Short mmCIF file of C-alpha atoms and ligand atoms in Angstrom, two decimals:
data_model
loop_
_atom_site.label_atom_id
_atom_site.label_comp_id
_atom_site.label_asym_id
_atom_site.label_seq_id
_atom_site.Cartn_x
_atom_site.Cartn_y
_atom_site.Cartn_z
CA UNK I 1 -26.61 -2.92 -53.08
CA UNK I 2 -29.67 -3.33 -50.86
CA UNK I 3 -29.83 -6.42 -48.64
CA UNK I 4 -32.87 -7.63 -46.70
CA UNK I 5 -32.10 -9.85 -43.70
CA UNK I 6 -34.91 -11.96 -42.24
CA UNK I 7 -34.37 -12.34 -38.49
CA UNK I 8 -32.85 -10.09 -35.83
CA UNK I 9 -31.40 -12.75 -33.53
CA UNK I 10 -27.70 -13.24 -32.86
CA UNK I 11 -27.09 -14.31 -36.44
CA UNK I 12 -29.19 -11.72 -38.30
CA UNK I 13 -27.90 -8.83 -36.19
CA UNK I 14 -24.25 -9.90 -36.64
CA UNK I 15 -24.76 -10.14 -40.41
CA UNK I 16 -26.50 -6.75 -40.47
CA UNK I 17 -23.62 -5.11 -38.63
CA UNK I 18 -20.87 -6.42 -40.91
CA UNK I 19 -22.83 -5.54 -44.06
CA UNK I 20 -23.62 -2.04 -42.77
CA UNK I 21 -19.95 -1.55 -41.86
CA UNK I 22 -19.14 -2.12 -45.55
CA UNK I 23 -21.57 0.60 -46.57
CA UNK I 24 -24.22 -1.83 -47.82
CA UNK I 25 -27.87 -0.69 -47.50
CA UNK I 26 -29.40 -3.10 -44.96
CA UNK I 27 -33.00 -3.69 -43.91
CA UNK I 28 -33.67 -6.24 -41.14
CA UNK I 29 -37.18 -7.68 -40.78
CA UNK I 30 -38.30 -9.29 -37.52
CA UNK I 31 -41.70 -10.08 -36.04
CA UNK I 32 -40.62 -9.22 -32.48
CA UNK I 33 -40.59 -5.69 -31.03
CA UNK I 34 -36.77 -5.67 -30.63
CA UNK I 35 -33.61 -7.63 -31.51
CA UNK I 36 -32.70 -10.93 -29.86
CA UNK I 37 -36.12 -11.72 -28.36
CA UNK I 38 -36.49 -15.36 -29.47
CA UNK I 39 -33.79 -18.04 -29.13
CA UNK I 40 -31.07 -15.44 -28.60
CA UNK I 41 -32.82 -14.01 -25.54
CA UNK I 42 -31.72 -16.02 -22.48
CA UNK I 43 -29.36 -18.74 -23.70
CA UNK I 44 -26.57 -20.29 -21.64
CA UNK I 45 -24.28 -17.31 -22.27
CA UNK I 46 -21.27 -19.50 -23.14
CA UNK I 47 -18.96 -18.78 -26.06
CA UNK I 48 -17.34 -22.14 -26.44
CA UNK I 49 -15.30 -23.51 -29.33
CA UNK I 50 -14.70 -26.30 -26.77
CA UNK I 51 -18.32 -27.48 -27.16
CA UNK I 52 -18.01 -27.96 -30.89
CA UNK I 53 -19.10 -31.60 -30.69
CA UNK I 54 -22.44 -32.06 -32.45
CA UNK I 55 -25.10 -33.72 -30.30
CA UNK I 56 -25.36 -36.63 -32.70
CA UNK I 57 -22.27 -38.27 -31.26
CA UNK I 58 -21.58 -41.98 -31.80
CA UNK I 59 -23.95 -43.97 -29.57
CA UNK I 60 -26.69 -41.28 -29.52
CA UNK I 61 -29.40 -43.71 -30.68
CA UNK I 62 -28.79 -46.00 -27.67
CA UNK I 63 -28.96 -42.99 -25.34
CA UNK I 64 -32.14 -41.60 -26.93
CA UNK I 65 -33.88 -44.94 -26.50
CA UNK I 66 -32.75 -45.14 -22.87
CA UNK I 67 -34.10 -41.63 -22.17
CA UNK I 68 -37.54 -42.04 -23.79
CA UNK I 69 -40.32 -40.94 -21.40
CA UNK I 70 -37.93 -39.72 -18.67
CA UNK I 71 -38.84 -36.12 -17.72
CA UNK I 72 -35.39 -35.58 -16.20
CA UNK I 73 -33.52 -36.88 -19.27
CA UNK I 74 -30.96 -34.49 -20.82
CA UNK I 75 -32.53 -35.16 -24.24
CA UNK I 76 -36.27 -35.78 -24.41
CA UNK I 77 -38.05 -37.05 -27.49
CA UNK I 78 -41.82 -36.46 -27.31
CA UNK I 79 -43.60 -39.39 -29.06
CA UNK I 80 -45.87 -36.99 -31.02
CA UNK I 81 -42.94 -35.57 -32.98
CA UNK I 82 -41.22 -38.83 -33.92
CA UNK I 83 -43.10 -39.18 -37.20
CA UNK I 84 -42.77 -35.56 -38.45
CA UNK I 85 -39.09 -35.74 -37.54
CA UNK I 86 -38.28 -38.93 -39.38
CA UNK I 87 -36.45 -37.50 -42.42
CA UNK I 88 -34.32 -35.09 -40.37
CA UNK I 89 -33.88 -37.75 -37.68
CA UNK I 90 -32.59 -40.26 -40.20
CA UNK I 91 -29.93 -37.77 -41.36
CA UNK I 92 -29.15 -36.90 -37.72
CA UNK I 93 -28.45 -40.56 -36.98
CA UNK I 94 -26.52 -41.07 -40.23
CA UNK I 95 -24.18 -38.30 -39.13
CA UNK I 96 -23.45 -39.97 -35.81
CA UNK I 97 -20.82 -42.34 -37.19
CA UNK I 98 -17.36 -41.88 -35.72
CA UNK I 99 -15.94 -40.54 -39.01
CA UNK I 100 -18.73 -38.02 -39.74
CA UNK I 101 -18.92 -36.87 -36.14
CA UNK I 102 -15.19 -36.10 -36.15
CA UNK I 103 -15.37 -34.10 -39.40
CA UNK I 104 -18.36 -32.10 -38.13
CA UNK I 105 -16.75 -31.44 -34.77
CA UNK I 106 -13.64 -29.92 -36.38
CA UNK I 107 -15.82 -27.81 -38.73
CA UNK I 108 -17.69 -26.37 -35.74
CA UNK I 109 -14.51 -25.80 -33.73
CA UNK I 110 -12.92 -23.85 -36.63
CA UNK I 111 -15.93 -21.60 -37.13
CA UNK I 112 -16.33 -21.01 -33.38
CA UNK I 113 -12.63 -20.19 -32.93
CA UNK I 114 -12.84 -17.76 -35.87
CA UNK I 115 -15.96 -16.27 -34.29
CA UNK I 116 -14.25 -15.73 -30.93
CA UNK I 117 -11.45 -13.82 -32.72
CA UNK I 118 -14.01 -11.78 -34.65
CA UNK I 119 -15.98 -11.00 -31.49
CA UNK I 120 -12.77 -9.85 -29.78
CA UNK I 121 -12.06 -7.44 -32.64
CA UNK I 122 -15.62 -6.11 -32.50
CA UNK I 123 -15.39 -5.63 -28.76
CA UNK I 124 -12.17 -3.67 -29.09
CA UNK I 125 -13.35 -1.60 -32.05
CA UNK I 126 -16.81 -0.70 -30.72
CA UNK I 127 -16.16 -0.81 -26.97
CA UNK I 128 -18.93 -3.43 -26.57
CA UNK I 129 -19.74 -4.51 -23.00
CA UNK I 130 -22.28 -7.31 -22.80
CA UNK I 131 -21.51 -8.72 -19.30
CA UNK I 132 -18.59 -10.33 -21.10
CA UNK I 133 -15.98 -12.40 -19.29
CA UNK I 134 -12.91 -14.29 -20.44
CA UNK I 135 -12.21 -16.71 -17.62
CA UNK I 136 -12.53 -19.92 -19.63
CA UNK I 137 -15.14 -22.61 -18.93
CA UNK I 138 -15.05 -25.92 -17.10
CA UNK I 139 -16.80 -29.20 -17.86
CA UNK I 140 -17.50 -31.38 -14.83
CA UNK I 141 -17.91 -35.16 -14.67
CA UNK I 142 -19.37 -37.20 -11.86
CA UNK I 143 -18.72 -40.45 -13.66
CA UNK I 144 -15.18 -41.68 -14.40
CA UNK I 145 -16.33 -43.31 -17.66
CA UNK I 146 -17.78 -40.03 -18.99
CA UNK I 147 -14.56 -38.21 -18.08
CA UNK I 148 -12.48 -40.76 -19.96
CA UNK I 149 -14.77 -40.51 -23.03
CA UNK I 150 -14.48 -36.72 -22.90
CA UNK I 151 -10.70 -36.89 -22.84
CA UNK I 152 -10.82 -39.25 -25.85
CA UNK I 153 -13.13 -36.78 -27.58
CA UNK I 154 -10.71 -33.93 -26.91
CA UNK I 155 -8.02 -35.83 -28.76
CA UNK I 156 -10.25 -35.37 -31.84
CA UNK I 157 -10.08 -31.59 -31.37
CA UNK I 158 -6.35 -31.77 -32.13
CA UNK I 159 -5.53 -29.27 -34.87
CA UNK I 160 -8.66 -27.15 -34.27
CA UNK I 161 -6.86 -24.76 -31.93
CA UNK I 162 -8.94 -25.62 -28.83
CA UNK I 163 -6.72 -25.85 -25.71
CA UNK I 164 -7.73 -27.76 -22.57
CA UNK I 165 -6.40 -29.08 -19.28
CA UNK I 166 -7.62 -32.17 -17.39
CA UNK I 167 -8.35 -31.54 -13.69
CA UNK I 168 -8.78 -33.74 -10.62
CA UNK I 169 -11.57 -32.80 -8.17
CA UNK I 170 -9.24 -30.73 -5.96
CA UNK I 171 -8.04 -28.75 -8.98
CA UNK I 172 -11.67 -28.16 -10.01
CA UNK I 173 -12.41 -26.62 -6.61
CA UNK I 174 -9.18 -24.61 -6.66
CA UNK I 175 -10.38 -22.99 -9.91
CA UNK I 176 -14.00 -22.63 -8.77
CA UNK I 177 -14.27 -22.55 -4.95
CA UNK I 178 -18.09 -22.32 -5.15
CA UNK I 179 -18.03 -26.04 -6.07
CA UNK I 180 -16.43 -27.01 -2.74
CA UNK I 181 -19.58 -28.80 -1.51
CA UNK I 182 -19.57 -31.31 -4.39
CA UNK I 183 -15.86 -32.06 -4.59
CA UNK I 184 -16.34 -35.60 -3.25
CA UNK I 185 -19.01 -36.32 -5.93
CA UNK I 186 -16.77 -35.40 -8.85
CA UNK I 187 -14.62 -37.70 -10.94
CA UNK I 188 -12.85 -34.65 -12.38
CA UNK I 189 -13.17 -31.86 -14.88
CA UNK I 190 -11.71 -30.27 -17.98
CA UNK I 191 -10.74 -26.60 -18.13
CA UNK I 192 -10.91 -24.70 -21.43
CA UNK I 193 -8.93 -21.47 -20.92
CA UNK I 194 -9.92 -19.78 -24.21
CA UNK I 195 -13.71 -19.98 -23.81
CA UNK I 196 -15.65 -16.83 -23.02
CA UNK I 197 -19.12 -15.83 -21.85
CA UNK I 198 -21.59 -12.97 -22.07
CA UNK I 199 -25.21 -11.93 -22.39
CA UNK I 200 -26.38 -12.71 -25.93
CA UNK I 201 -29.46 -10.49 -25.78
CA UNK I 202 -27.44 -7.51 -24.62
CA UNK I 203 -24.97 -8.13 -27.47
CA UNK I 204 -27.86 -8.18 -29.97
CA UNK I 205 -29.20 -4.87 -28.67
CA UNK I 206 -25.81 -3.18 -28.65
CA UNK I 207 -24.72 -4.45 -32.04
CA UNK I 208 -28.08 -3.58 -33.62
CA UNK I 209 -27.55 -0.04 -32.32
CA UNK I 210 -24.09 0.10 -33.97
CA UNK I 211 -25.54 -1.32 -37.20
CA UNK I 212 -28.24 1.39 -37.14
CA UNK I 213 -25.56 4.06 -36.62
CA UNK I 214 -24.07 2.76 -39.88
CA UNK I 215 -27.36 3.11 -41.67
CA UNK I 216 -29.07 -0.28 -41.15
CA UNK I 217 -32.84 -0.13 -40.76
CA UNK I 218 -34.54 -2.55 -38.34
CA UNK I 219 -38.23 -3.08 -39.06
CA UNK I 220 -39.71 -4.76 -36.00
CA UNK I 221 -43.21 -6.14 -35.65
CA UNK I 222 -43.10 -7.33 -39.28
CA UNK I 223 -43.91 -10.99 -39.87
CA UNK I 224 -42.45 -12.62 -42.95
CA UNK I 225 -45.06 -14.76 -44.72
CA UNK I 226 -42.92 -16.12 -47.53
CA UNK I 227 -40.57 -15.40 -50.43
CA UNK I 228 -41.49 -14.64 -54.02
CA UNK I 229 -39.17 -16.07 -56.61
CA UNK I 230 -38.59 -16.63 -60.26
CA UNK I 231 -36.65 -19.74 -61.23
CA UNK I 232 -33.27 -18.24 -60.44
CA UNK I 233 -33.87 -15.23 -58.23
CA UNK I 234 -35.78 -14.02 -55.22
CA UNK I 235 -37.99 -11.11 -56.21
CA UNK I 236 -39.42 -10.01 -52.86
CA UNK I 237 -40.30 -10.93 -49.29
CA UNK I 238 -44.02 -11.11 -48.55
CA UNK I 239 -44.70 -9.67 -45.12
CA UNK I 240 -47.52 -8.60 -42.85
CA UNK I 241 -46.59 -5.05 -43.92
CA UNK I 242 -46.55 -5.70 -47.67
CA UNK I 243 -43.87 -6.72 -50.17
CA UNK I 244 -40.25 -5.81 -49.48
CA UNK I 245 -37.77 -5.87 -52.38
CA UNK I 246 -33.98 -5.98 -52.38
CA UNK I 247 -31.00 -7.04 -54.49
CA UNK I 248 -29.95 -9.73 -52.01
CA UNK I 249 -31.81 -11.65 -49.27
CA UNK I 250 -30.39 -13.37 -46.17
CA UNK I 251 -32.46 -15.95 -44.33
CA UNK I 252 -31.45 -15.86 -40.65
CA UNK I 253 -34.72 -16.78 -38.97
CA UNK I 254 -33.33 -19.48 -36.66
CA UNK I 255 -35.67 -22.47 -36.26
CA UNK I 256 -38.19 -20.79 -38.58
CA UNK I 257 -35.81 -20.55 -41.56
CA UNK I 258 -37.14 -23.84 -43.04
CA UNK I 259 -40.73 -22.68 -42.55
CA UNK I 260 -40.09 -19.51 -44.58
CA UNK I 261 -38.00 -21.40 -47.17
CA UNK I 262 -40.90 -23.78 -47.81
CA UNK I 263 -42.63 -20.96 -49.75
CA UNK I 264 -40.05 -21.43 -52.54
CA UNK I 265 -39.84 -25.22 -52.03
CA UNK I 266 -36.34 -24.96 -50.57
CA UNK I 267 -35.67 -27.69 -48.01
CA UNK I 268 -33.37 -26.65 -45.17
CA UNK I 269 -32.63 -29.58 -42.82
CA UNK I 270 -33.07 -27.71 -39.53
CA UNK I 271 -35.39 -28.64 -36.64
CA UNK I 272 -36.21 -26.86 -33.37
CA UNK I 273 -34.69 -28.36 -30.22
CA UNK I 274 -36.16 -26.78 -27.13
CA UNK I 275 -34.04 -25.75 -24.14
CA UNK I 276 -34.70 -23.94 -20.88
CA UNK I 277 -33.00 -21.40 -18.70
CA UNK I 278 -33.49 -19.75 -15.35
CA UNK I 279 -31.80 -16.50 -14.46
CA UNK I 280 -31.19 -15.70 -10.81
CA UNK I 281 -30.27 -12.42 -9.22
CA UNK I 282 -27.43 -13.44 -6.90
CA UNK I 283 -26.61 -10.09 -5.32
CA UNK I 284 -25.89 -10.73 -1.66
CA UNK I 285 -24.25 -14.15 -2.16
CA UNK I 286 -20.90 -13.75 -0.43
CA UNK I 287 -18.99 -16.38 -2.48
CA UNK I 288 -20.73 -16.61 -5.88
CA UNK I 289 -19.43 -18.73 -8.78
CA UNK I 290 -16.67 -17.05 -10.81
CA UNK I 291 -16.70 -19.09 -13.99
CA UNK I 292 -19.11 -20.89 -16.33
CA UNK I 293 -19.37 -24.63 -15.70
CA UNK I 294 -21.18 -27.45 -17.49
CA UNK I 295 -22.28 -30.65 -15.78
CA UNK I 296 -21.74 -33.06 -18.62
CA UNK I 297 -23.72 -35.92 -17.13
CA UNK I 298 -26.86 -33.75 -16.74
CA UNK I 299 -26.22 -31.38 -19.71
CA UNK I 300 -26.81 -28.34 -17.51
CA UNK I 301 -24.67 -25.21 -17.57
CA UNK I 302 -24.34 -22.32 -15.11
CA UNK I 303 -22.83 -19.02 -16.24
CA UNK I 304 -22.23 -15.90 -14.15
CA UNK I 305 -23.44 -12.79 -16.04
CA UNK I 306 -22.62 -9.77 -13.90
CA UNK I 307 -24.80 -9.98 -10.76
CA UNK I 308 -26.89 -12.80 -12.26
CA UNK I 309 -26.41 -16.53 -12.68
CA UNK I 310 -27.86 -18.08 -15.84
CA UNK I 311 -28.64 -21.80 -15.56
CA UNK I 312 -29.43 -23.42 -18.91
CA UNK I 313 -29.89 -26.83 -20.37
CA UNK I 314 -32.07 -29.71 -21.49
CA UNK I 315 -32.92 -30.64 -25.05
CA UNK I 316 -36.45 -31.51 -26.02
CA UNK I 317 -37.79 -32.49 -29.43
CA UNK I 318 -41.29 -31.07 -29.18
CA UNK I 319 -41.92 -29.20 -32.44
CA UNK I 320 -42.32 -25.42 -32.20
CA UNK I 321 -43.75 -25.47 -28.70
CA UNK I 322 -41.72 -22.88 -26.74
CA UNK I 323 -43.84 -22.91 -23.59
CA UNK I 324 -42.13 -23.29 -20.21
CA UNK I 325 -42.84 -26.67 -18.59
CA UNK I 326 -42.57 -26.17 -14.79
CA UNK I 327 -41.39 -29.79 -14.34
CA UNK I 328 -38.28 -29.15 -16.41
CA UNK I 329 -37.59 -25.94 -14.47
CA UNK I 330 -38.04 -27.78 -11.15
CA UNK I 331 -35.54 -30.44 -12.26
CA UNK I 332 -32.99 -27.80 -13.18
CA UNK I 333 -33.52 -25.88 -9.93
CA UNK I 334 -33.11 -29.03 -7.85
CA UNK I 335 -30.02 -30.01 -9.73
CA UNK I 336 -28.33 -26.63 -9.50
CA UNK I 337 -29.06 -26.14 -5.81
CA UNK I 338 -27.41 -29.52 -5.09
CA UNK I 339 -24.41 -28.27 -7.01
CA UNK I 340 -24.21 -24.87 -5.33
CA UNK I 341 -25.86 -25.18 -1.89
CA UNK I 342 -25.15 -21.45 -1.42
CA UNK I 343 -27.63 -20.75 -4.22
CA UNK I 344 -30.69 -22.20 -2.42
CA UNK I 345 -31.93 -18.96 -0.82
CA UNK I 346 -31.89 -17.26 -4.24
CA UNK I 347 -33.87 -19.88 -6.16
CA UNK I 348 -37.32 -19.18 -4.78
CA UNK I 349 -37.13 -15.40 -5.06
CA UNK I 350 -39.26 -13.36 -7.41
CA UNK I 351 -36.06 -12.16 -9.08
CA UNK I 352 -35.76 -15.57 -10.79
CA UNK I 353 -36.96 -15.60 -14.38
CA UNK I 354 -37.61 -18.68 -16.46
CA UNK I 355 -37.46 -19.04 -20.23
CA UNK I 356 -37.52 -21.59 -23.06
CA UNK I 357 -36.12 -21.26 -26.58
CA UNK I 358 -35.79 -23.32 -29.74
CA UNK I 359 -32.28 -24.13 -30.92
CA UNK I 360 -32.17 -24.29 -34.74
CA UNK I 361 -30.49 -27.68 -35.10
CA UNK I 362 -29.17 -28.87 -38.46
CA UNK I 363 -29.17 -32.60 -39.15
CA UNK I 364 -25.38 -32.85 -39.01
CA UNK I 365 -24.92 -30.37 -36.15
CA UNK I 366 -23.04 -27.83 -38.32
CA UNK I 367 -24.61 -24.48 -39.34
CA UNK I 368 -25.77 -23.83 -42.90
CA UNK I 369 -24.24 -20.71 -44.43
CA UNK I 370 -23.90 -19.16 -47.85
CA UNK I 371 -25.31 -19.54 -51.34
CA UNK I 372 -28.45 -21.32 -52.55
CA UNK I 373 -29.83 -22.17 -56.00
CA UNK I 374 -31.32 -18.67 -56.09
CA UNK I 375 -28.48 -16.33 -57.09
CA UNK I 376 -29.49 -13.63 -54.59
CA UNK I 377 -30.53 -15.77 -51.60
CA UNK I 378 -28.04 -16.55 -48.83
CA UNK I 379 -28.53 -18.63 -45.69
CA UNK I 380 -27.17 -18.04 -42.20
CA UNK I 381 -28.95 -20.53 -40.00
CA UNK I 382 -28.89 -23.87 -38.18
CA UNK I 383 -26.40 -22.94 -35.45
CA UNK I 384 -27.96 -25.32 -32.91
CA UNK I 385 -26.35 -25.19 -29.48
CA UNK I 386 -23.56 -22.91 -30.73
CA UNK I 387 -25.28 -19.80 -32.10
CA UNK I 388 -23.72 -17.43 -29.58
CA UNK I 389 -20.31 -19.06 -30.03
CA UNK I 390 -20.50 -18.64 -33.82
CA UNK I 391 -22.54 -15.46 -34.32
CA UNK I 392 -19.87 -12.85 -35.03
CA UNK I 393 -17.87 -15.19 -37.29
CA UNK I 394 -20.94 -16.35 -39.22
CA UNK I 395 -22.04 -12.74 -39.73
CA UNK I 396 -18.65 -11.75 -41.09
CA UNK I 397 -18.28 -14.83 -43.29
CA UNK I 398 -21.69 -14.44 -44.94
CA UNK I 399 -20.96 -10.73 -45.46
CA UNK I 400 -17.74 -11.66 -47.30
CA UNK I 401 -19.65 -14.12 -49.49
CA UNK I 402 -22.33 -11.56 -50.35
CA UNK I 403 -19.75 -8.87 -51.12
CA UNK I 404 -17.69 -11.25 -53.28
CA UNK I 405 -14.61 -10.90 -51.07
CA UNK I 406 -12.18 -13.75 -50.39
CA UNK I 407 -13.67 -15.44 -47.28
CA UNK I 408 -11.55 -15.80 -44.13
CA UNK I 409 -12.66 -19.46 -43.87
CA UNK I 410 -13.39 -21.95 -46.64
CA UNK I 411 -17.23 -21.74 -46.78
CA UNK I 412 -17.73 -25.12 -48.52
CA UNK I 413 -18.00 -27.23 -45.33
CA UNK I 414 -20.83 -24.99 -44.12
CA UNK I 415 -22.74 -24.74 -47.40
CA UNK I 416 -26.16 -26.12 -48.32
CA UNK I 417 -24.29 -28.02 -51.04
CA UNK I 418 -23.40 -30.73 -48.52
CA UNK I 419 -27.05 -31.82 -48.49
CA UNK I 420 -28.24 -31.12 -52.04
CA UNK I 421 -26.86 -30.23 -55.47
CA UNK I 422 -26.39 -26.51 -55.99
C1 LIG D 501 -31.48 -23.15 -23.52
C2 LIG D 501 -30.50 -22.71 -24.57
C3 LIG D 501 -29.18 -22.50 -24.19
C4 LIG D 501 -28.25 -22.12 -25.16
N1 LIG D 501 -26.98 -21.85 -24.75
C5 LIG D 501 -26.05 -21.46 -25.67
C6 LIG D 501 -24.73 -21.16 -25.24
O1 LIG D 501 -24.41 -21.18 -24.05
N2 LIG D 501 -23.82 -20.86 -26.20
C7 LIG D 501 -24.14 -20.82 -27.53
O2 LIG D 501 -23.26 -20.58 -28.35
N3 LIG D 501 -25.42 -21.02 -27.97
C8 LIG D 501 -26.36 -21.36 -27.05
N4 LIG D 501 -27.65 -21.61 -27.46
C9 LIG D 501 -27.97 -21.55 -28.89
C10 LIG D 501 -28.19 -20.13 -29.39
O3 LIG D 501 -28.96 -19.40 -28.48
C11 LIG D 501 -28.87 -20.18 -30.76
O4 LIG D 501 -28.10 -20.96 -31.64
C12 LIG D 501 -29.03 -18.79 -31.35
O5 LIG D 501 -29.77 -17.96 -30.49
C13 LIG D 501 -29.72 -18.83 -32.72
O6 LIG D 501 -29.74 -17.52 -33.19
P1 LIG D 501 -30.58 -17.17 -34.49
O7 LIG D 501 -30.33 -15.73 -34.76
O8 LIG D 501 -30.28 -18.15 -35.55
O9 LIG D 501 -32.10 -17.45 -34.07
P2 LIG D 501 -33.12 -16.52 -33.23
O10 LIG D 501 -32.45 -15.88 -32.09
O11 LIG D 501 -34.31 -17.34 -32.96
O12 LIG D 501 -33.45 -15.39 -34.27
C14 LIG D 501 -34.34 -15.59 -35.34
C15 LIG D 501 -35.17 -14.35 -35.49
O13 LIG D 501 -36.05 -14.55 -36.59
C16 LIG D 501 -37.29 -13.98 -36.28
N5 LIG D 501 -38.31 -14.66 -37.07
C17 LIG D 501 -38.57 -15.97 -37.14
N6 LIG D 501 -39.59 -16.21 -37.99
C18 LIG D 501 -39.98 -15.01 -38.46
C19 LIG D 501 -40.99 -14.58 -39.37
N7 LIG D 501 -41.81 -15.44 -39.98
N8 LIG D 501 -41.12 -13.26 -39.61
C20 LIG D 501 -40.31 -12.35 -39.00
N9 LIG D 501 -39.34 -12.70 -38.14
C21 LIG D 501 -39.17 -14.01 -37.88
C22 LIG D 501 -37.47 -14.20 -34.79
O14 LIG D 501 -38.34 -13.23 -34.22
C23 LIG D 501 -36.05 -14.10 -34.26
O15 LIG D 501 -35.76 -12.82 -33.74
C24 LIG D 501 -28.63 -21.98 -26.52
C25 LIG D 501 -29.96 -22.15 -26.89
C26 LIG D 501 -30.90 -22.51 -25.93
C27 LIG D 501 -32.33 -22.70 -26.33
#
């Protein structure tokens, strides 16, 4: 069997590896010169079943309205995209009821927990080292009301296997002494001992190498223009380098999956949600942060990755514009240097790099995996803010579906069938 995978980000590379491991002939097509160079390049680095809550939580509409036009808002809706977004946006809001949110949260938590187990097996089997750490993560709250809501939310994670511990400000600082300067500003925190972290781009490069050792071919610099289909089957991928044929096709092109799917009139309810990161070289800091933390009120995360600190956050609905807006970077820099005063000397150095990427966000906040109405077309897309947390598990699950093996997780909750009849 020959499988063509479109996209060499976290999701495409993970799928390629698991297929190649089974002896399947794999060809990966990607327009970039190497793996993991778009949204998987400089993400927050957190592997977090604990953050399984979709962003369309109950009350999101009120918050979105409150944040309109505020450049420092955690979620920014640019007026120009409101109209093109209406259909997806309507579904996004429909999924923010208490009942739907809870179902979607547990779906995400299950897939992410499965993915963490899968990643651990891969790490052990292949000896992968991607600046990985297993120290857990911590969510911080400056507002007592937000902390209480978060603890209520955690009650909904019951049964999903996610463990947590509520912390008062002194316990937060005991776990992460680098936060000593802000102890008096905190209402408290929540510690998630099973979360992990690591460099997603490095993982993509390493795993692509292992996939290639098992025979996978990566064709970089090839832009996919569309799919050719008959009524029931995909016949070929049209690319900048000609037609490419296979027995099976996997669409794993992140935010661009719906753009490619349009060529066969397949609607995939995924939209790009822009986020930013800055990466600082913190060599020379005598007491650097030890563990990843998320400021829940500002939606900003800071993750140590070896001798670097990755600061990531913000969500902006602005179409496919992936340019770096210096105002957003300035807001994040200001915020993070208030949090870690010891970081200030490192922020203005030339060793700081800035980046923006487009999270492929599905309208219910759960990824879209598996079969389509075309017998030989599979999806692996729409992982939103959790693509790193779910990559290994999604790659293995889709491989099992393609190979006709009993899947480790029931795929139905992740299927396209939840939006349209298959
Ligand atoms: C600021 C930010 C912080 C984040 N933090 C975290 C985090 O801490 N933890 C977490 O779990 N997730 C996080 N995420 C989300 C995560 O990074 C994404 O979900 C993940 O990278 C998506 O992977 P992907 O493979 O689907 O997409 P991508 O990485 O975008 O891969 C898609 C690939 O398809 C290729 N492609 C697209 N169109 C075409 C075409 N026409 N022809 C050829 N090739 C094409 C692209 O070149 C790209 O390589 C974050 C995202 C952002 C933006």
